[in-house]
Amino acid sequence: MATGSAPSASSAEAAGSVGEGAETSQAVQDAGAAAAPSENALEEEGDIAADYIEELLDICDLDGDIDIDARAGRAYVSVNSSEDSNLRLLSQPDTVQALQELTRLAVQTKTGGFSRLILDVGGSRQIREAELAQLVTDAVDRIEVGGEFSVALAPMSSYERKVVHDIVAARGFSSNSEGEGRDRHTVIKQS
C-alpha cells in the first residue's frame, strides 16, 4: 500500500550511480540538480516508483508496505515490513542500489525525465549510514591518534560519499572525492 506525505526540507542527500555510464549519469544528475522538480513531479515519481516496486514484490511473493516522501528535491520510496518478513532478502546494500537504478529507469521511461529517486528497503539506508559513520570515526581516529595526514576510504556511490562528506563536516574535518567511475572514493583530512 503506497502512502504519500508532505515534503520536508531536512536532507540534501545525493543519489549514487551504478554500472557502466556512471560518469554520464553523474553529469546528467548535476545538470538536473539546477532545476529542482516541482512537488507534483516528485509525487508522480514516487507513485510510479511505488507501482513498480509493488509489482516486483508481488512477482517475488514478498511482503512490504510502501511509503512515499518528497524532500530536498527528491522522491523517497521506502519499503518496510514486519521483522519476520522475507523482505530482508532485498535489503542488502548492493541489491537496494540495483533496485534503485531499475526503479529510476521505470520512472524515467514513464516521465521522460531524469529521476533522482532514493529507494530504501527494510531500513537498509539507515544501517548503511551507521556503517559509514563508523568508517568516518575510524578514519578520524587514525588522523588524530595515529598521526596520519589523510585517510582514503574505499570506493562508494555518490549517495554514500555525500553522506560521508556530511558526517566529516559535522566532525570538523574536511573531505573530498577523488578518482573516476567505480574507483571514486572519499579522502578525509584535518581542516
Tab-separated table of C-alpha atoms in Angstrom:
chain	number	residue	atom	x	y	z
A	1	MET	CA	0.000	0.000	0.000
A	2	ALA	CA	1.511	3.326	-1.036
A	3	THR	CA	1.067	6.417	1.068
A	4	GLY	CA	2.286	9.926	0.389
A	5	SER	CA	3.449	12.529	2.857
A	6	ALA	CA	4.271	16.188	2.722
A	7	PRO	CA	7.763	17.250	1.707
A	8	SER	CA	10.274	18.215	4.339
A	9	ALA	CA	13.397	20.234	3.715
A	10	SER	CA	15.641	18.345	6.110
A	11	SER	CA	18.006	16.390	3.922
A	12	ALA	CA	20.282	17.117	0.992
A	13	GLU	CA	21.356	13.640	0.016
A	14	ALA	CA	22.845	12.738	-3.330
A	15	ALA	CA	21.964	9.561	-5.161
A	16	GLY	CA	24.535	7.085	-6.434
A	17	SER	CA	25.111	5.664	-9.850
A	18	VAL	CA	25.858	2.038	-10.573
A	19	GLY	CA	27.353	0.306	-13.556
A	20	GLU	CA	28.531	1.464	-16.949
A	21	GLY	CA	27.979	5.129	-17.671
A	22	ALA	CA	28.213	6.288	-14.051
A	23	GLU	CA	30.118	9.412	-15.106
A	24	THR	CA	27.499	10.211	-17.748
A	25	SER	CA	24.757	9.629	-15.204
A	26	GLN	CA	26.565	11.962	-12.795
A	27	ALA	CA	26.780	14.675	-15.480
A	28	VAL	CA	23.053	14.364	-16.183
A	29	GLN	CA	22.367	14.389	-12.448
A	30	ASP	CA	24.466	17.546	-11.974
A	31	ALA	CA	22.653	19.267	-14.850
A	32	GLY	CA	19.262	18.244	-13.427
A	33	ALA	CA	20.157	19.487	-9.958
A	34	ALA	CA	19.970	23.097	-11.133
A	35	ALA	CA	16.231	22.860	-11.854
A	36	ALA	CA	14.586	21.156	-8.873
A	37	PRO	CA	11.428	19.243	-9.775
A	38	SER	CA	8.071	20.513	-8.539
A	39	GLU	CA	6.235	18.862	-5.670
A	40	ASN	CA	3.740	17.400	-8.161
A	41	ALA	CA	6.563	15.946	-10.268
A	42	LEU	CA	8.117	14.355	-7.170
A	43	GLU	CA	4.765	12.899	-6.145
A	44	GLU	CA	4.354	11.481	-9.657
A	45	GLU	CA	7.853	9.932	-9.460
A	46	GLY	CA	7.006	8.421	-6.087
A	47	ASP	CA	3.699	6.998	-7.340
A	48	ILE	CA	5.306	5.454	-10.436
A	49	ALA	CA	8.127	4.018	-8.338
A	50	ALA	CA	5.694	2.638	-5.755
A	51	ASP	CA	3.669	0.914	-8.501
A	52	TYR	CA	6.860	-0.576	-9.971
A	53	ILE	CA	8.117	-1.815	-6.577
A	54	GLU	CA	4.677	-3.166	-5.669
A	55	GLU	CA	4.592	-5.228	-8.880
A	56	LEU	CA	8.105	-6.514	-8.171
A	57	LEU	CA	7.140	-7.535	-4.642
A	58	ASP	CA	4.067	-9.342	-5.982
A	59	ILE	CA	6.126	-11.210	-8.590
A	60	CYS	CA	8.673	-12.231	-5.933
A	61	ASP	CA	5.921	-13.073	-3.423
A	62	LEU	CA	7.446	-10.706	-0.848
A	63	ASP	CA	5.545	-8.700	1.750
A	64	GLY	CA	6.132	-5.000	2.196
A	65	ASP	CA	4.440	-1.673	2.847
A	66	ILE	CA	5.484	1.219	0.627
A	67	ASP	CA	5.812	4.791	1.895
A	68	ILE	CA	6.430	7.786	-0.361
A	69	ASP	CA	8.007	11.054	0.723
A	70	ALA	CA	9.379	14.088	-1.088
A	71	ARG	CA	12.155	16.195	0.401
A	72	ALA	CA	15.203	18.128	-0.704
A	73	GLY	CA	14.134	17.915	-4.343
A	74	ARG	CA	13.925	14.109	-4.389
A	75	ALA	CA	11.281	11.441	-4.187
A	76	TYR	CA	11.972	8.883	-1.448
A	77	VAL	CA	10.363	5.453	-1.540
A	78	SER	CA	10.676	3.173	1.481
A	79	VAL	CA	9.665	-0.478	1.609
A	80	ASN	CA	9.144	-1.843	5.115
A	81	SER	CA	7.606	-4.891	6.731
A	82	SER	CA	7.399	-6.793	9.963
A	83	GLU	CA	10.588	-8.279	11.391
A	84	ASP	CA	9.683	-11.832	10.367
A	85	SER	CA	9.238	-10.834	6.712
A	86	ASN	CA	11.249	-12.218	3.842
A	87	LEU	CA	11.895	-8.642	2.671
A	88	ARG	CA	15.386	-8.849	4.174
A	89	LEU	CA	16.328	-10.779	1.022
A	90	LEU	CA	16.214	-7.459	-0.870
A	91	SER	CA	17.749	-5.238	1.806
A	92	GLN	CA	21.447	-5.839	1.066
A	93	PRO	CA	23.139	-2.556	0.015
A	94	ASP	CA	24.139	-3.761	-3.470
A	95	THR	CA	20.659	-5.166	-4.063
A	96	VAL	CA	18.996	-1.936	-2.924
A	97	GLN	CA	21.309	0.079	-5.183
A	98	ALA	CA	20.462	-2.131	-8.179
A	99	LEU	CA	16.724	-1.962	-7.411
A	100	GLN	CA	17.011	1.813	-7.101
A	101	GLU	CA	18.569	2.029	-10.576
A	102	LEU	CA	15.863	-0.213	-12.056
A	103	THR	CA	13.163	1.850	-10.357
A	104	ARG	CA	14.707	5.074	-11.651
A	105	LEU	CA	14.682	3.615	-15.167
A	106	ALA	CA	10.999	2.732	-14.794
A	107	VAL	CA	10.258	6.296	-13.651
A	108	GLN	CA	12.327	7.807	-16.456
A	109	THR	CA	10.539	5.642	-19.030
A	110	LYS	CA	7.136	6.900	-17.865
A	111	THR	CA	8.030	10.559	-17.265
A	112	GLY	CA	10.677	11.110	-19.916
A	113	GLY	CA	12.825	12.954	-17.362
A	114	PHE	CA	15.846	12.079	-15.216
A	115	SER	CA	14.976	10.672	-11.787
A	116	ARG	CA	16.960	11.272	-8.595
A	117	LEU	CA	14.705	8.941	-6.614
A	118	ILE	CA	16.083	7.319	-3.464
A	119	LEU	CA	14.945	3.799	-2.544
A	120	ASP	CA	15.214	2.237	0.892
A	121	VAL	CA	14.345	-1.373	1.621
A	122	GLY	CA	13.904	-2.572	5.184
A	123	GLY	CA	15.860	0.312	6.714
A	124	SER	CA	18.995	-0.545	4.738
A	125	ARG	CA	19.851	3.157	4.234
A	126	GLN	CA	19.885	3.803	7.994
A	127	ILE	CA	22.032	0.728	8.578
A	128	ARG	CA	24.480	1.827	5.868
A	129	GLU	CA	24.593	5.389	7.259
A	130	ALA	CA	25.559	3.947	10.669
A	131	GLU	CA	28.308	1.894	8.992
A	132	LEU	CA	29.564	4.996	7.176
A	133	ALA	CA	29.559	6.969	10.440
A	134	GLN	CA	31.758	4.245	11.960
A	135	LEU	CA	34.122	4.401	8.953
A	136	VAL	CA	34.439	8.164	9.476
A	137	THR	CA	35.071	7.692	13.210
A	138	ASP	CA	37.819	5.153	12.466
A	139	ALA	CA	39.386	7.469	9.861
A	140	VAL	CA	39.281	10.470	12.220
A	141	ASP	CA	40.917	8.359	14.948
A	142	ARG	CA	43.690	7.382	12.528
A	143	ILE	CA	44.286	11.081	11.831
A	144	GLU	CA	44.012	12.333	15.437
A	145	VAL	CA	45.628	9.435	17.294
A	146	GLY	CA	47.665	7.715	14.600
A	147	GLY	CA	49.091	10.913	13.166
A	148	GLU	CA	48.129	10.164	9.571
A	149	PHE	CA	47.795	13.223	7.318
A	150	SER	CA	44.791	11.834	5.421
A	151	VAL	CA	42.750	8.652	5.160
A	152	ALA	CA	41.216	7.340	1.924
A	153	LEU	CA	38.035	5.310	2.231
A	154	ALA	CA	37.010	2.509	-0.121
A	155	PRO	CA	35.147	3.442	-3.325
A	156	MET	CA	31.436	4.057	-2.860
A	157	SER	CA	28.418	5.534	-4.608
A	158	SER	CA	27.886	9.287	-4.800
A	159	TYR	CA	24.991	8.944	-2.335
A	160	GLU	CA	27.311	7.306	0.192
A	161	ARG	CA	30.084	9.843	-0.473
A	162	LYS	CA	27.595	12.663	0.195
A	163	VAL	CA	26.623	11.049	3.493
A	164	VAL	CA	30.330	10.726	4.392
A	165	HIS	CA	31.027	14.366	3.461
A	166	ASP	CA	28.189	15.492	5.744
A	167	ILE	CA	29.410	13.339	8.659
A	168	VAL	CA	33.010	14.504	8.186
A	169	ALA	CA	31.966	18.177	8.118
A	170	ALA	CA	29.946	17.696	11.309
A	171	ARG	CA	33.084	16.264	12.955
A	172	GLY	CA	35.086	19.382	11.994
A	173	PHE	CA	37.253	17.699	9.353
A	174	SER	CA	37.377	18.146	5.588
A	175	SER	CA	36.855	15.640	2.806
A	176	ASN	CA	36.859	15.473	-0.943
A	177	SER	CA	36.098	12.876	-3.585
A	178	GLU	CA	38.902	11.553	-5.755
A	179	GLY	CA	39.158	9.046	-8.586
A	180	GLU	CA	36.921	8.271	-11.520
A	181	GLY	CA	33.966	5.955	-12.127
A	182	ARG	CA	33.836	2.904	-9.883
A	183	ASP	CA	37.104	3.952	-8.193
A	184	ARG	CA	35.679	7.267	-6.915
A	185	HIS	CA	36.276	7.464	-3.172
A	186	THR	CA	36.435	9.938	-0.302
A	187	VAL	CA	39.645	11.238	1.306
A	188	ILE	CA	39.362	12.664	4.821
A	189	LYS	CA	41.823	15.262	6.221
A	190	GLN	CA	42.070	17.674	9.112
A	191	SER	CA	40.593	21.077	8.298
